[in-house]
GROMACS .gro file of C-alpha atoms in nm:
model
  374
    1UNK     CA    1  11.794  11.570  11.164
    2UNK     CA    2  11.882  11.175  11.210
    3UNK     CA    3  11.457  11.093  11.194
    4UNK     CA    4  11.450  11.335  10.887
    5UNK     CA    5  11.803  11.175  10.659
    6UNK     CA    6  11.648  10.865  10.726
    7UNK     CA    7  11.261  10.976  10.585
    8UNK     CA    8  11.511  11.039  10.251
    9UNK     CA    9  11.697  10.771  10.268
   10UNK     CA   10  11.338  10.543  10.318
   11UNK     CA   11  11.173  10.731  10.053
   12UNK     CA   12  11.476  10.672   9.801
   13UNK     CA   13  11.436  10.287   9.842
   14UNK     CA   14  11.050  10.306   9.821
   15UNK     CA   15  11.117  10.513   9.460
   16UNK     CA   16  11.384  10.254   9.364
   17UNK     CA   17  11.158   9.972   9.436
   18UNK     CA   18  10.854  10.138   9.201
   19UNK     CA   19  11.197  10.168   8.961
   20UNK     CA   20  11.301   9.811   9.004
   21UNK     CA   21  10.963   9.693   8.912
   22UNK     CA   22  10.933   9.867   8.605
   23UNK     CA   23  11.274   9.888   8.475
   24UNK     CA   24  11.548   9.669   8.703
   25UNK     CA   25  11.862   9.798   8.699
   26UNK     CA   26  12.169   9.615   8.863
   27UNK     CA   27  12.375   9.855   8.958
   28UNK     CA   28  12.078  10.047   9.119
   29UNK     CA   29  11.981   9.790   9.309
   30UNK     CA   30  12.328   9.709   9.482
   31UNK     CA   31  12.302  10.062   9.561
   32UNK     CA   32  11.959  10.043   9.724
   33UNK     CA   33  12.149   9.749   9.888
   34UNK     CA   34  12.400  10.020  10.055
   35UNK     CA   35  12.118  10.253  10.154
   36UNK     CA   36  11.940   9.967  10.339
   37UNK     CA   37  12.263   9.953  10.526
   38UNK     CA   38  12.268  10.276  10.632
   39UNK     CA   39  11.899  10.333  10.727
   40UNK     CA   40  11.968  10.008  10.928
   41UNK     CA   41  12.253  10.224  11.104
   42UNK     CA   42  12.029  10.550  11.129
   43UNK     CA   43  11.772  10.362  11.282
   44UNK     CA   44  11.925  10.157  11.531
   45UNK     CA   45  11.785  10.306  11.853
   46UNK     CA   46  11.467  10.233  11.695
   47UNK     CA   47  11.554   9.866  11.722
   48UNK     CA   48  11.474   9.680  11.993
   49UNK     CA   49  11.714   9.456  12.234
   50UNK     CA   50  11.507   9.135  12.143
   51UNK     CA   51  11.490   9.247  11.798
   52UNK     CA   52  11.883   9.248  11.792
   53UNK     CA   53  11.942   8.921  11.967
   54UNK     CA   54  11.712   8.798  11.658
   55UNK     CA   55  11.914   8.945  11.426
   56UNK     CA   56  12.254   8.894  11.565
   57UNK     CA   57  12.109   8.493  11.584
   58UNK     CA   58  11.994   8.510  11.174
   59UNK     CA   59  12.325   8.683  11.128
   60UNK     CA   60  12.488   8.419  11.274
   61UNK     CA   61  12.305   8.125  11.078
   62UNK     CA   62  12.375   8.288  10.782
   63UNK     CA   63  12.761   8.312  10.806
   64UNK     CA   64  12.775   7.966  10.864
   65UNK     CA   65  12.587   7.911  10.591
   66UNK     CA   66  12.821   8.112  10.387
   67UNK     CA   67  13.138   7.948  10.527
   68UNK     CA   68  12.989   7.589  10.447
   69UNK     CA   69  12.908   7.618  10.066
   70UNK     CA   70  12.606   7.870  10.007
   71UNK     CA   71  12.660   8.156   9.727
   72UNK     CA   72  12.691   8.480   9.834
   73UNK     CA   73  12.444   8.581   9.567
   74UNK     CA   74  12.174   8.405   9.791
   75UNK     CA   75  12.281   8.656  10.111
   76UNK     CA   76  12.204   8.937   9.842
   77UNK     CA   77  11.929   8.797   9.709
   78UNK     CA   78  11.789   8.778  10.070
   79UNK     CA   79  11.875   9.198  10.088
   80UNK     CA   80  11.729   9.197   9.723
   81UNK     CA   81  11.407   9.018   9.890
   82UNK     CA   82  11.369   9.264  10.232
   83UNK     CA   83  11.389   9.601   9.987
   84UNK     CA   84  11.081   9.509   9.816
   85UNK     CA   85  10.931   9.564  10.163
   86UNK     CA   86  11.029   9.940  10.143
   87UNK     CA   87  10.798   9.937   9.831
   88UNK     CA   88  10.541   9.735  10.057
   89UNK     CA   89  10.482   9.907  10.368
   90UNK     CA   90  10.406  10.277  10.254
   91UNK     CA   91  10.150  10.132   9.992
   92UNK     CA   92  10.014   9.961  10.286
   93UNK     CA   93  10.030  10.296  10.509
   94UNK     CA   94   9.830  10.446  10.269
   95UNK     CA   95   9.597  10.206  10.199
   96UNK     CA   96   9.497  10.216  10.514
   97UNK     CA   97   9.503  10.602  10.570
   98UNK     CA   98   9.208  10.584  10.304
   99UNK     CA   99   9.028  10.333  10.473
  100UNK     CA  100   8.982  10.575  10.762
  101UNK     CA  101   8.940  10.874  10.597
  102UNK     CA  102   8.536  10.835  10.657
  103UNK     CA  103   8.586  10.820  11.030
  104UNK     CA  104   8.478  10.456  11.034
  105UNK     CA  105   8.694  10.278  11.234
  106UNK     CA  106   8.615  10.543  11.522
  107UNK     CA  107   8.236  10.473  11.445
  108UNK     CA  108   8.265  10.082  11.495
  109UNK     CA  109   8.440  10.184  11.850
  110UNK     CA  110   8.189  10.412  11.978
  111UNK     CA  111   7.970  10.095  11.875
  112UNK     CA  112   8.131   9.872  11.993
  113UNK     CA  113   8.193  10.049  12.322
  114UNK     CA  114   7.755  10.106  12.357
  115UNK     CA  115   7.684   9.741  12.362
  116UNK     CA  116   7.599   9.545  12.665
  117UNK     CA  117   7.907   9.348  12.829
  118UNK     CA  118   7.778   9.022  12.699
  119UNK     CA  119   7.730   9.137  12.340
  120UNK     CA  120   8.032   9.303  12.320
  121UNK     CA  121   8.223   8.954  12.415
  122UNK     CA  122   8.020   8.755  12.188
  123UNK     CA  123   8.106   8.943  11.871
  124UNK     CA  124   8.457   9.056  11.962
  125UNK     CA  125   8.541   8.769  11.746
  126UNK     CA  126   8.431   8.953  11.419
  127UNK     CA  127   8.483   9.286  11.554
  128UNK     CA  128   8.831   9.165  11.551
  129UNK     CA  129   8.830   8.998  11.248
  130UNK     CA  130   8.680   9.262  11.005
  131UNK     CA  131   8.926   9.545  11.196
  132UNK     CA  132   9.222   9.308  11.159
  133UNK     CA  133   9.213   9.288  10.784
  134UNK     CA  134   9.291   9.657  10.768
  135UNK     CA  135   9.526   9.778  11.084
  136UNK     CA  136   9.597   9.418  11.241
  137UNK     CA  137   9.773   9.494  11.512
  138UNK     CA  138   9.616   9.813  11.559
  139UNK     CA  139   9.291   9.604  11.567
  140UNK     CA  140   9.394   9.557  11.934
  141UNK     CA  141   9.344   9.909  12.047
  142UNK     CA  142   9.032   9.953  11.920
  143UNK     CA  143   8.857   9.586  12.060
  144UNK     CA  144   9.069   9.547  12.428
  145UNK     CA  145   8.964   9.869  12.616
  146UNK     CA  146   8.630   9.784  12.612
  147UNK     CA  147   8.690   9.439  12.655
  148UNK     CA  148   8.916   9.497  12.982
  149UNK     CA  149   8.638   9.634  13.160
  150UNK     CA  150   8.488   9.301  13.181
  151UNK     CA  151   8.613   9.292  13.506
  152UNK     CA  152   8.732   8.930  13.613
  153UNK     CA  153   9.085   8.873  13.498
  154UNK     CA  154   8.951   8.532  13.359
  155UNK     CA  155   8.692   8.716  13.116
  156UNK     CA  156   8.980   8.953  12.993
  157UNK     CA  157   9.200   8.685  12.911
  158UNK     CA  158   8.922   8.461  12.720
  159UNK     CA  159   8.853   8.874  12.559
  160UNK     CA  160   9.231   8.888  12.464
  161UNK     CA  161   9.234   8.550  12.317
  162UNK     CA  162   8.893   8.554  12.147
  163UNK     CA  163   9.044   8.933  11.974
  164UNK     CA  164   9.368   8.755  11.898
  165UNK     CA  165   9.207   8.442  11.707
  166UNK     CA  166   8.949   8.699  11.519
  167UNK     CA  167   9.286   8.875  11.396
  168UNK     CA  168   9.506   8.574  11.352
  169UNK     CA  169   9.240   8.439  11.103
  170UNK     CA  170   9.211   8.784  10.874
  171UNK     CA  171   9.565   8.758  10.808
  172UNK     CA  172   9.480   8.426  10.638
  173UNK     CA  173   9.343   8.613  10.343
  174UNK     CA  174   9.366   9.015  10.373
  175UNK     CA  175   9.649   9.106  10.124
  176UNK     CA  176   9.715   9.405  10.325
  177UNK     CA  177   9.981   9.208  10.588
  178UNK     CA  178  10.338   9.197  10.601
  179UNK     CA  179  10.268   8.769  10.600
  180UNK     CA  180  10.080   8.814  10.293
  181UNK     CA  181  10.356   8.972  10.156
  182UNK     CA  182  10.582   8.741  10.278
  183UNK     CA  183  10.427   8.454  10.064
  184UNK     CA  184  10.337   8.644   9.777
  185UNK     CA  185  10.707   8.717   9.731
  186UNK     CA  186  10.839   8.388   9.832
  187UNK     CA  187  10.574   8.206   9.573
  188UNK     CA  188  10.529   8.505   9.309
  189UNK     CA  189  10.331   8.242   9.044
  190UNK     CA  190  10.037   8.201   9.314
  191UNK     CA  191   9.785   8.422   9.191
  192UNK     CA  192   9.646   8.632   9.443
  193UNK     CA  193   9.315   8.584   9.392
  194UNK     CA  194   9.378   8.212   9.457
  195UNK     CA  195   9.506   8.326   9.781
  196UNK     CA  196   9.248   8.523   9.888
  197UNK     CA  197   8.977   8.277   9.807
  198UNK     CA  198   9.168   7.984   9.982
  199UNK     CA  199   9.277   8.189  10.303
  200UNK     CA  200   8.883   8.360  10.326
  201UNK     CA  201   8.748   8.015  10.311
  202UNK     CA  202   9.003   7.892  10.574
  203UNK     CA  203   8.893   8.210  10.790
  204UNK     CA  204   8.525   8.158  10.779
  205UNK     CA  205   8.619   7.791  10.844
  206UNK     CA  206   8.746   7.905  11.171
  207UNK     CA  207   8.513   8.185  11.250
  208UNK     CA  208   8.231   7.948  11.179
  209UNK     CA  209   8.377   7.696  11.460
  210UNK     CA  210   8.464   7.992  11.711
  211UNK     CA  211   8.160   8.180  11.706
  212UNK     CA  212   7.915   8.177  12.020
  213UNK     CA  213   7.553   8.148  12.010
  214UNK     CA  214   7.513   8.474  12.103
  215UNK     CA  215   7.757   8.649  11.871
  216UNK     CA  216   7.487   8.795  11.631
  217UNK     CA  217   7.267   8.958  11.864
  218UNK     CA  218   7.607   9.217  11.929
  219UNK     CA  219   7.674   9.232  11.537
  220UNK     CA  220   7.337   9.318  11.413
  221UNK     CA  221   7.380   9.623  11.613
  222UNK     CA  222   7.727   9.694  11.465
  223UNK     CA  223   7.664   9.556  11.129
  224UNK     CA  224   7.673   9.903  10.915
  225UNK     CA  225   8.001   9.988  11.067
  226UNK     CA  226   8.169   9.658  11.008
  227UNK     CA  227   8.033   9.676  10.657
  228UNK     CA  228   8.200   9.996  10.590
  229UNK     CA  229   8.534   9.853  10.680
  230UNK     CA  230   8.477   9.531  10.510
  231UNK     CA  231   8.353   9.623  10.171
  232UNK     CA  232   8.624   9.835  10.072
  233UNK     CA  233   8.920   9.626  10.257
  234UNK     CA  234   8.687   9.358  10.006
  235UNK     CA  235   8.685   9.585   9.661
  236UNK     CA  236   9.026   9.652   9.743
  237UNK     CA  237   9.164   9.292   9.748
  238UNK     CA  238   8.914   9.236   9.449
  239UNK     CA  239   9.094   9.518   9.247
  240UNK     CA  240   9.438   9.366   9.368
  241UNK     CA  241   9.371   9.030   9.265
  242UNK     CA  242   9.198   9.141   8.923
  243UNK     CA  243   9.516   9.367   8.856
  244UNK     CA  244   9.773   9.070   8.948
  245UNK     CA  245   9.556   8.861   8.704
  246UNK     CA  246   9.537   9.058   8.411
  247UNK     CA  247   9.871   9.188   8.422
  248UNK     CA  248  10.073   8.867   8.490
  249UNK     CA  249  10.256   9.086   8.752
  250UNK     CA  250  10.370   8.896   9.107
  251UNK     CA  251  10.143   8.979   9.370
  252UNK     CA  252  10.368   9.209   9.561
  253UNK     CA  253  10.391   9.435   9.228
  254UNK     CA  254  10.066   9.471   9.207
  255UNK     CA  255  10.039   9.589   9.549
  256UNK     CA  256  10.295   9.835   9.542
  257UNK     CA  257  10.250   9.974   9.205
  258UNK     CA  258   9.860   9.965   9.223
  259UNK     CA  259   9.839  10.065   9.573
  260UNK     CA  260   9.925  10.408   9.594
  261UNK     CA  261   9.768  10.543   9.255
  262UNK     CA  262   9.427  10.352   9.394
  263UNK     CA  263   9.473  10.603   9.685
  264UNK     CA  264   9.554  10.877   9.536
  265UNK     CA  265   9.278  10.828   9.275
  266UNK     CA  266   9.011  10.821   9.587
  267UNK     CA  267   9.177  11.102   9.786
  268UNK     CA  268   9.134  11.341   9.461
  269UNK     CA  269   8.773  11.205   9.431
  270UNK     CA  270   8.606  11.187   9.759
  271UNK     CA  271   8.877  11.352  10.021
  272UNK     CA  272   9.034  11.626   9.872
  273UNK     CA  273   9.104  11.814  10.161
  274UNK     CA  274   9.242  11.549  10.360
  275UNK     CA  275   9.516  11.511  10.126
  276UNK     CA  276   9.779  11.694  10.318
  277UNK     CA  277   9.758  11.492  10.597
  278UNK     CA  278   9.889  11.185  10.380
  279UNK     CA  279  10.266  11.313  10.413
  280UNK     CA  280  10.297  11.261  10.813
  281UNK     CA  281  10.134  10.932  10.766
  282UNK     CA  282  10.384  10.838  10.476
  283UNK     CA  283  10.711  11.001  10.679
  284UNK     CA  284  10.590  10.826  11.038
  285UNK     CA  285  10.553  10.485  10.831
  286UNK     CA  286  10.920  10.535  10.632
  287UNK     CA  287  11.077  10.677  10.965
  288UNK     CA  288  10.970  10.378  11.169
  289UNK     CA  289  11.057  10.068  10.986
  290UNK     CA  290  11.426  10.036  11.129
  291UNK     CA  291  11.242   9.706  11.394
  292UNK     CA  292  11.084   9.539  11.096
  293UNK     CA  293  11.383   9.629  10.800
  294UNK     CA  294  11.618   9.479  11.045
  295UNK     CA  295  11.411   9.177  11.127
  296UNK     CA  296  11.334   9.106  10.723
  297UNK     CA  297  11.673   9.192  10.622
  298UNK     CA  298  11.855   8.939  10.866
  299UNK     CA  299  11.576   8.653  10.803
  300UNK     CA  300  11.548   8.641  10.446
  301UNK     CA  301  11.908   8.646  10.401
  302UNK     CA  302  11.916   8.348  10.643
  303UNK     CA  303  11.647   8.205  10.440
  304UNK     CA  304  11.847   8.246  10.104
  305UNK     CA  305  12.133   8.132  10.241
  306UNK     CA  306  11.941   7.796  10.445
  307UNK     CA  307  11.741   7.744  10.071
  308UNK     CA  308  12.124   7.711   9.847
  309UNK     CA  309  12.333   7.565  10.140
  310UNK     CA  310  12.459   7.195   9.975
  311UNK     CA  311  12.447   7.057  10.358
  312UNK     CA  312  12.101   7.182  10.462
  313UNK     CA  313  11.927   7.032  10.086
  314UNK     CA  314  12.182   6.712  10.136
  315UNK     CA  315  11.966   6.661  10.466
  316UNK     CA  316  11.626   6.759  10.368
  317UNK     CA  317  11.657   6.504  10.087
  318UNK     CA  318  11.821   6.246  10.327
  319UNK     CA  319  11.492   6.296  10.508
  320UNK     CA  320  11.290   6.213  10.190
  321UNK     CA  321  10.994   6.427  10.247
  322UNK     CA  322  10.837   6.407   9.885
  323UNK     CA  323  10.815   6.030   9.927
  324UNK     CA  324  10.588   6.081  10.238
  325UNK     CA  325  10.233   6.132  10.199
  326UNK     CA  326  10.117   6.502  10.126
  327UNK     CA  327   9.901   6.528  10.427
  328UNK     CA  328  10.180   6.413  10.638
  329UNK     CA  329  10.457   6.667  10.500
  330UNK     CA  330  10.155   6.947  10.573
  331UNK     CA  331  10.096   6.834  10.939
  332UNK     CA  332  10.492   6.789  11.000
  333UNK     CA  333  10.569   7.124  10.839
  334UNK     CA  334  10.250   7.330  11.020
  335UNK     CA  335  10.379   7.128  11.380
  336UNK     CA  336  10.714   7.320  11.274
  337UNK     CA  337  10.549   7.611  11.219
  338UNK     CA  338  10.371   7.577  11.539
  339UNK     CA  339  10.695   7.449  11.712
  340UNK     CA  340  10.916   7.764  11.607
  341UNK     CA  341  10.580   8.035  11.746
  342UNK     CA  342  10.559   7.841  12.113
  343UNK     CA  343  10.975   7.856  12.110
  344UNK     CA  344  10.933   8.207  12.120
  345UNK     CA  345  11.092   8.276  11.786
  346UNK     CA  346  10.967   8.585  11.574
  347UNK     CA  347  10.731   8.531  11.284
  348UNK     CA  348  10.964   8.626  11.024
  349UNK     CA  349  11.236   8.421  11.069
  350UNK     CA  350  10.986   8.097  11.117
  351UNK     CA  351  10.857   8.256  10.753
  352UNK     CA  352  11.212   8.257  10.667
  353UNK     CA  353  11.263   7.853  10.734
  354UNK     CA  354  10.911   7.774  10.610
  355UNK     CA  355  11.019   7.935  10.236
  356UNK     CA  356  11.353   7.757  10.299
  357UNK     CA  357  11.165   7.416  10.397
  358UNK     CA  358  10.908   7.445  10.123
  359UNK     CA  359  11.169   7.488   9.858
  360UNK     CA  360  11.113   7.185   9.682
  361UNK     CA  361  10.821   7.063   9.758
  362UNK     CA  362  10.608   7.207   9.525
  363UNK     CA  363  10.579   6.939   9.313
  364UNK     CA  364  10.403   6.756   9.633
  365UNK     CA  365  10.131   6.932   9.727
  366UNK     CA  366  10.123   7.208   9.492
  367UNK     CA  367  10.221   7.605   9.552
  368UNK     CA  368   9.912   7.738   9.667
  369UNK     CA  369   9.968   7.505   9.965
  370UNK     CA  370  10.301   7.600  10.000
  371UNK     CA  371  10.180   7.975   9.979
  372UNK     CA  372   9.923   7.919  10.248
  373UNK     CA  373  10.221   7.713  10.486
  374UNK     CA  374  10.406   8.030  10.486
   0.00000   0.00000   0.00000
């Protein structure tokens, strides 16, 4: 009964969010507000006990923000930021329900699985890569089992690693990633396809560097399955981006109002039958985002509240970052960035303090850059 009131109470905000977009209405978003809060309360087992110490930690920042001069209206506007993520992750879901419709991702594993030990190592890079920009994390569970039967624990760490950098980098450019959405929100006058270009040519920077010599002899012999993940994850971002350029919309718009009639459109056409089976996916993704809602919710607000506190801007300008030369604010901000991940501290609320950090600096290096920091 609890996992199905809060399916409804997930669905509500994911049809207020479609409403918001198209025609925002105050009161209906304060109200969205109160059903955040009690999906949050709903799904509190689902929350985890690191997850809360986060949260109890953002919580904290945040009321001392409030107490020492920031608006409420930026705590709300932090709430206001963490619903459009209700709109978010089921277009997301489904996008990538219809990216394995055709059995592909299955087909690149039995692949994957048939090739010698020393192929599959070399291209686990790109296996990783191409997988990543549709399921990310689920990307792991495809690429490790083969890789841990490498045998020495010193080849399945270098495996895990080599997976984890081939992942890290898709999430430079897929727009189908809670980071992307992160930054589209936080900067909505980037244009996506600005985005995309900039993070793809980052990512094939760093593949390019990574790669072994032998990395092509494994991917020749996985090549049509890889393709059939990458060109639609491609044709999809290329529809995104052409969408969000045409129709002056923010990026995360265009994703959640685009998203879901694009699926729709191609279940209808080419899977019919499989149709059905889009519900469960849809109800497991709206059941289970209690972890991430929380973790948004509490870090955003934070982030609001960091970006209009008087003290914190007081002693960002007393440290007169504009007046320092742009490639030094980009290494001192990405050594932050860098700082906050070996510290242990969850993406989101680094995210959180980049969007706060980058605030006003947009005039120094431009807000693509700042899109790309976050």
């Amino acid at each position: 009964m609890v996992q199905g009131a809060i399916a409804v109470l997930g669905a509500a905000m994911w049809v207020q969010c479609i409403q918001h977009i198209l025609w925002p209405v105050a009161g209906l978003r304060y109200a969205a507000m109160g059903l955040l809060g009690g999906y949050l309360v709903l799904a509190l087992p689902q929350i985890g006990r690191g997850t809360r110490r986060i949260v109890l930690a953002c919580l904290g920042v945040t009321g001392l923000c409030l107490a020492s001069g920031s608006p409420v209206s930026a705590a709300l506007s932090g709430l206001d930021t963490a619903l459009v993520f209700m709109g978010f992750f089921p277009a997301i879901a489904m996008i990538r329900w219809a990216l394995e419709r055709g059995g592909t991702l299955s087909r690149i594993e039995a692949r994957y699985r048939d090739l010698p030990p020393q192929a599959r190592s070399d291209s686990l890079l790109v296996v990783g890569h191409v997988i990543g920009a549709v399921v990310t994390m689920g990307a792991f569970a495809i690429v490790m089992p083969p890789a841990d039967q490498m045998g020495e624990l010193r080849l399945r760490t270098q495996a895990a690693l080599v997976a984890l950098r081939g992942v890290s980098l898709a999430v430079l450019w897929t727009p189908f990633t809670v980071g992307m959405g992160f930054a589209a929100h936080g900067f909505p006058q980037v244009p996506l396809w600005q985005a995309i270009l900039c993070g793809m040519g980052l990512a094939l920077i760093g593949l390019a560097l990574s790669m072994g010599r032998g990395a092509f002899s494994g991917l020749r012999r996985i090549a049509p399955g890889l393709g059939a993940v990458a060109v639609p994850v491609l044709g999809a971002s290329a529809v995104l981006a052409a969408v969000n350029l045409l129709s002056a919309m923010p990026a995360m718009d265009t994703i959640i109002l685009t998203a879901p009639l694009a699926v729709l459109a191609f279940a209808l056409i080419a899977h019919r039958a499989a149709l059905p089976g889009l519900k469960p996916v849809l109800r497991a993704s709206l059941n289970g985002l209690g972890n991430e809602m929380a973790l948004f919710s509490a870090s955003v607000a934070m982030g609001m509240a960091l970006t209009s506190n008087p003290a914190f801007r007081a002693a960002l300008d007393g440290l007169d970052l504009a007046r320092l030369p742009a490639v030094m604010t980009f290494a001192l901000l990405v050594l932050t960035a860098i700082a906050g991940g070996v510290l242990g501290l969850h993406s989101s609320v680094i995210a959180a303090v980049m969007l706060a950090l980058t605030a006003g600096l947009g005039t120094t290096f431009g807000m693509l850059t700042c899109f790309m920091l976050v």
